[in-house]
Short mmCIF file of C-alpha atoms and ligand atoms in Angstrom, two decimals:
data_model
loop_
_atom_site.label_atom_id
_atom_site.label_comp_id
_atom_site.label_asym_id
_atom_site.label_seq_id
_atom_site.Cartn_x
_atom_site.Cartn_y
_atom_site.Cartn_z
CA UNK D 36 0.00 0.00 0.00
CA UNK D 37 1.38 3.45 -0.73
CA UNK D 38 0.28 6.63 0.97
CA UNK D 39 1.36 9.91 1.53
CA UNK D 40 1.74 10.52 5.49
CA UNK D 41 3.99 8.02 7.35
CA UNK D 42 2.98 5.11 9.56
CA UNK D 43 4.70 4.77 12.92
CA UNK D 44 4.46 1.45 14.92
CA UNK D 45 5.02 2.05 18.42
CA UNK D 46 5.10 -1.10 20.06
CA UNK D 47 6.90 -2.19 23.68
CA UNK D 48 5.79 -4.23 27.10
CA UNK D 49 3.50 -2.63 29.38
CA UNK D 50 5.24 -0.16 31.41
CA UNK D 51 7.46 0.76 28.75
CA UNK D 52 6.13 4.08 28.58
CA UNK D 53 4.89 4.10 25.14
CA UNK D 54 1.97 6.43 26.32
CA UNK D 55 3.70 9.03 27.71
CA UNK D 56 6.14 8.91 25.29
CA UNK D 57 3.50 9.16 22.41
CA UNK D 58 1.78 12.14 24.38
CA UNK D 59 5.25 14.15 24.93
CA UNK D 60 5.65 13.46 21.11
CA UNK D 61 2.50 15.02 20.53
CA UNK D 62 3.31 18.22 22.67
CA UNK D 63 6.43 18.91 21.73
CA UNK D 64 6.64 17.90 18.00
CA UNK D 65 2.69 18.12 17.21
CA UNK D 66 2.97 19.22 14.05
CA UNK D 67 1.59 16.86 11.30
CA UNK D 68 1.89 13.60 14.28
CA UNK D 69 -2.21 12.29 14.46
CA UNK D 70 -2.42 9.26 17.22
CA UNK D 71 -4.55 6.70 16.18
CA UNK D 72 -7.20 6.28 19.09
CA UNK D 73 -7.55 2.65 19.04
CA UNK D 74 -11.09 0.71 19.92
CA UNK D 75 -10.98 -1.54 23.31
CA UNK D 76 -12.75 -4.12 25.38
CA UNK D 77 -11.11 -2.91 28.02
CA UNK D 78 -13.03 -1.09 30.94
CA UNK D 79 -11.85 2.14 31.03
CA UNK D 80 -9.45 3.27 34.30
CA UNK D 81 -9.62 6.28 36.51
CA UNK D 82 -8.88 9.25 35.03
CA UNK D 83 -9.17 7.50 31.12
CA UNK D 84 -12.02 8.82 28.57
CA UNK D 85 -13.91 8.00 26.15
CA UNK D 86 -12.40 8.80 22.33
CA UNK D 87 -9.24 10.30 23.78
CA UNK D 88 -7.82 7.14 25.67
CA UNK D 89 -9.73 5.15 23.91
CA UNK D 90 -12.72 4.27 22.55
CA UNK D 91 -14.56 1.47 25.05
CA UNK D 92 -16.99 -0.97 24.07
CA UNK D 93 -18.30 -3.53 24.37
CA UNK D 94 -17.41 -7.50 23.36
CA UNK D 95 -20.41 -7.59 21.17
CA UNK D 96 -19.97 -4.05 19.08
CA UNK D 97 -16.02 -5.32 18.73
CA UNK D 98 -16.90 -7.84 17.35
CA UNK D 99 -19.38 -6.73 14.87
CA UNK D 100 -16.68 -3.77 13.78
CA UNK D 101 -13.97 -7.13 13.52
CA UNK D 102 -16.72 -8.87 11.12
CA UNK D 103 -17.18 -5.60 9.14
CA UNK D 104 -14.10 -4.77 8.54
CA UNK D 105 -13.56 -1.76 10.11
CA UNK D 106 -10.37 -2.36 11.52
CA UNK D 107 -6.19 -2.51 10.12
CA UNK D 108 -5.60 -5.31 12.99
CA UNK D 109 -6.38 -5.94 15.99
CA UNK D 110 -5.37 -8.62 19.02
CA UNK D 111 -6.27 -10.07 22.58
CA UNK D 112 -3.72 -8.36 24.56
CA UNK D 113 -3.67 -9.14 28.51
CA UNK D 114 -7.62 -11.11 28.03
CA UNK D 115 -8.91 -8.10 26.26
CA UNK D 116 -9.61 -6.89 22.41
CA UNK D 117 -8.22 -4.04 20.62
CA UNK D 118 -8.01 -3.09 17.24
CA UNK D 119 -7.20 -0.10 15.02
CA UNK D 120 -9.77 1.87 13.62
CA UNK D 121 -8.88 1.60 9.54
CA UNK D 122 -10.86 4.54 8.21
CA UNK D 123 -9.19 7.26 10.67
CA UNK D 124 -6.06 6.16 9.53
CA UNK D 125 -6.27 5.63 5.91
CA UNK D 126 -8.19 9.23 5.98
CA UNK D 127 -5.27 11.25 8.01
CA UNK D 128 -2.24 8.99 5.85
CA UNK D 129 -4.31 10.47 1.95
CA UNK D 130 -4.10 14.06 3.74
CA UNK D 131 -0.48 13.78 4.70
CA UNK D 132 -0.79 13.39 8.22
CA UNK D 133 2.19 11.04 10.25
CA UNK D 134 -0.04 8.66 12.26
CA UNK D 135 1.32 6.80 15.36
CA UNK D 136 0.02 3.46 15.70
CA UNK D 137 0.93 2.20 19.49
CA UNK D 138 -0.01 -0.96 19.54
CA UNK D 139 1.34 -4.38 21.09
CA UNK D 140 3.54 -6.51 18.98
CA UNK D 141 0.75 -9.01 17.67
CA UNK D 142 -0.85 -5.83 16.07
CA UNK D 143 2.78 -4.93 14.84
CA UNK D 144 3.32 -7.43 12.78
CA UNK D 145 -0.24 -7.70 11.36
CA UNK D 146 0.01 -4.06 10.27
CA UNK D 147 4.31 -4.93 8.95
CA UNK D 148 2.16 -7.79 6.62
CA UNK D 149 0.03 -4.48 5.10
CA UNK D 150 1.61 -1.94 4.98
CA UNK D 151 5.10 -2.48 4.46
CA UNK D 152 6.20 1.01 3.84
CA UNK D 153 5.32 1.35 7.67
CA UNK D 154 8.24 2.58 10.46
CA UNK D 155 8.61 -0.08 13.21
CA UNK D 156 9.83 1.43 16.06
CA UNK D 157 10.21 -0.76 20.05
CA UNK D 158 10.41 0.72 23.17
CA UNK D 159 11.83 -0.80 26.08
CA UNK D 160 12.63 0.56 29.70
CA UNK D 161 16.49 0.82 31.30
CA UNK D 162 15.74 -2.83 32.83
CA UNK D 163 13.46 -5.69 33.09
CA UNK D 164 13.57 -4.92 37.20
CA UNK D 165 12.53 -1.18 36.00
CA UNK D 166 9.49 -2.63 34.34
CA UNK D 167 8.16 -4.91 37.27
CA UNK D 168 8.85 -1.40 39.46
CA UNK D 169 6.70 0.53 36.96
CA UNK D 170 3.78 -1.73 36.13
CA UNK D 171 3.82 -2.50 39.81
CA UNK D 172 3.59 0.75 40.91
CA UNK D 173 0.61 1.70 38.32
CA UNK D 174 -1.75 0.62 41.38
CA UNK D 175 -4.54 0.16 38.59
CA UNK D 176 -4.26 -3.37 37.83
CA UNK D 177 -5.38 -6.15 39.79
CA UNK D 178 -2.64 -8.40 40.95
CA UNK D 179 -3.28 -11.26 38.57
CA UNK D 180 -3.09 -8.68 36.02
CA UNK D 181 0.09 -7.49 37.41
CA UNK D 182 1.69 -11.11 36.86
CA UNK D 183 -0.55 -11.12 33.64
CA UNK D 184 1.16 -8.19 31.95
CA UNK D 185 4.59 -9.20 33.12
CA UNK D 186 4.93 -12.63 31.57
CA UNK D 187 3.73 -11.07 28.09
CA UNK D 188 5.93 -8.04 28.66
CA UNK D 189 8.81 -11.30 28.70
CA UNK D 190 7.43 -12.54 25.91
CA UNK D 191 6.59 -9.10 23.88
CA UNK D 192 10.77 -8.58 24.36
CA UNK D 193 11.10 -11.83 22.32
CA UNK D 194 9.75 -10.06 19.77
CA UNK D 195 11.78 -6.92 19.47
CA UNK D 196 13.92 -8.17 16.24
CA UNK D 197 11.28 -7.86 13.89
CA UNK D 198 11.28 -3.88 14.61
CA UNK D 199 13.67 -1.53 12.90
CA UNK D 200 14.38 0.58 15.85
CA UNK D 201 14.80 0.53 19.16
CA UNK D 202 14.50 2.88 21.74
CA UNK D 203 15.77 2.78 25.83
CA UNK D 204 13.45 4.83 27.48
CA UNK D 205 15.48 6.56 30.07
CA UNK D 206 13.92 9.47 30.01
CA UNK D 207 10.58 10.77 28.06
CA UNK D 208 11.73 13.73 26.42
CA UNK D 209 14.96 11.85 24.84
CA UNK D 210 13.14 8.82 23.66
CA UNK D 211 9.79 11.64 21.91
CA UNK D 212 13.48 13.31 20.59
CA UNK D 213 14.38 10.49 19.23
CA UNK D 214 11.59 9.25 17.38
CA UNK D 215 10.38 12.47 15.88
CA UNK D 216 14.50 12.27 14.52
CA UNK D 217 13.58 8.59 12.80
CA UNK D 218 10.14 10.33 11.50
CA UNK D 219 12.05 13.04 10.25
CA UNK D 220 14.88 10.89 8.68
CA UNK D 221 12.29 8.28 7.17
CA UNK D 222 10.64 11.13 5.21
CA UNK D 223 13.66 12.32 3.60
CA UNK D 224 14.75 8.72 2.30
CA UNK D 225 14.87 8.49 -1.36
CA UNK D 226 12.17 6.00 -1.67
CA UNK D 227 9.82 7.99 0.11
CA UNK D 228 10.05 11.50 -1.78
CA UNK D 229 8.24 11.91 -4.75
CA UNK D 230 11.16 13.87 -6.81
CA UNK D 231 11.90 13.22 -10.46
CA UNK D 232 15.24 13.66 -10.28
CA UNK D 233 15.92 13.76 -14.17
CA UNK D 234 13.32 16.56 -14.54
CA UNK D 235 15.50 18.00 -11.99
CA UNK D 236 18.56 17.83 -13.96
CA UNK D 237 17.20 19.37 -16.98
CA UNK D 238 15.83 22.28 -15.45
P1 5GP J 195 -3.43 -0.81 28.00
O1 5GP J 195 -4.53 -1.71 28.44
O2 5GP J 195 -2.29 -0.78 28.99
O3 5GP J 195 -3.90 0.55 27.59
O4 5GP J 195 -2.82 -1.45 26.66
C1 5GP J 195 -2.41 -2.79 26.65
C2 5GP J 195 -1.67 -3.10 25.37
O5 5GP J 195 -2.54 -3.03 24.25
C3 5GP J 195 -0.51 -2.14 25.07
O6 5GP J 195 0.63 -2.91 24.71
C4 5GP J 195 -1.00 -1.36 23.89
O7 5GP J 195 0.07 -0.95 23.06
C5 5GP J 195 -1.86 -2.37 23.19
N1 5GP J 195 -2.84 -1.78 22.27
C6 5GP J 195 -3.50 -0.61 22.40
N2 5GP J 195 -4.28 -0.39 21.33
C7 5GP J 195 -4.08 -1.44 20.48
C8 5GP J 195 -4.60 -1.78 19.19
O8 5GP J 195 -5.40 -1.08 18.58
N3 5GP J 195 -4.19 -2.96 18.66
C9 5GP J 195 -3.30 -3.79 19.30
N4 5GP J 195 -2.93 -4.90 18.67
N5 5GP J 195 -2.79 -3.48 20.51
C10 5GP J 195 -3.18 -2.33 21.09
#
């Protein structure tokens, strides 16, 4: 698939920091960055809402948007569904628009099989003992979750060679610095910039 705006994959274990990474991305570096909103049986956590976290419902609607097509991919991830909303994106990549995908590495390689013109970026924290500390420390997930998300953030890891970059998140505004320098640096490959270069030699 070709298209004009660039798809990011942002994918990394819970706790990574992939969120607040995408938001500081978003604040400091807004400019032509859209982040996909992605659709979730999840039930939503304190402080999350609806169409900014993400969009909740429920088991039933997912499914019927799965059947009809209305999603790029989409996974269980820690016993619940989410997928990415395919019209958003196709819509903001025709006007232009960079749009960050983050989305766990089943979804990753779903959306690699697609759209292979797509920038596959991982994001892992200083240390696995980091992690537990983090997703620990959340204090929003049950405990079986806890153990839950930490045996698929082992696994997720396993998975990190099929990205093309990746990214030690040591501290937010470095790691948004860095990945609005692979955006930048994607767009000016050769392959990606619609210049005639023998037009350009004659004048
Ligand atoms: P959380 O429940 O912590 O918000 O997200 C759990 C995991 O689901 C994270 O790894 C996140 O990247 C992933 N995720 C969020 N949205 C999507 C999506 O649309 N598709 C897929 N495959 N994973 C997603």
């Amino acid at each position: 698939m070709k298209s004009k705006g660039l798809l990011i994959v942002i994918s990394g274990p819970s706790g990574a920091g992939k969120g607040t990474i995408c938001r500081e991305l978003l604040r400091s570096y807004s400019k032509n960055i859209e982040l996909s909103i992605s659709v979730t049986t999840r039930k939503p956590r304190d402080g999350e809402t609806e169409g900014v976290n993400y969009f909740f419902r429920d088991k039933e609607e997912f499914v019927r948007m799965a059947e009809n097509g209305e999603f790029i991919e989409y996974a269980k991830v820690h016993g619940n569904y989410y997928g990415t909303p395919k019209k958003y994106v196709m819509d903001k990549l025709k006007e232009g628009k960079n749009v960050i995908l983050e989305i766990d590495v089943q979804g990753g390689m779903k959306v690699k099989y697609v759209f292979c013109e797509a920038v596959f970026i991982f994001v892992i924290p200083p240390t696995f003992e980091e992690l537990k500390k983090r997703i620990e420390g959340r204090g929003t997930e049950t405990e079986k979750d806890i153990c839950n998300r930490l045996k698929n953030a082992y696994n997720e890891i396993g998975h990190a060679n099929n990205y093309d970059y990746i990214i030690v998140n040591d501290n937010i505004k470095d790691a948004a610095e860095k990945i609005y320098c692979i955006l930048t640096a994607e767009k000016c490959r050769l392959s990606r910039c619609n210049i005639d270069l023998d037009k350009f030699r004659e004048g």
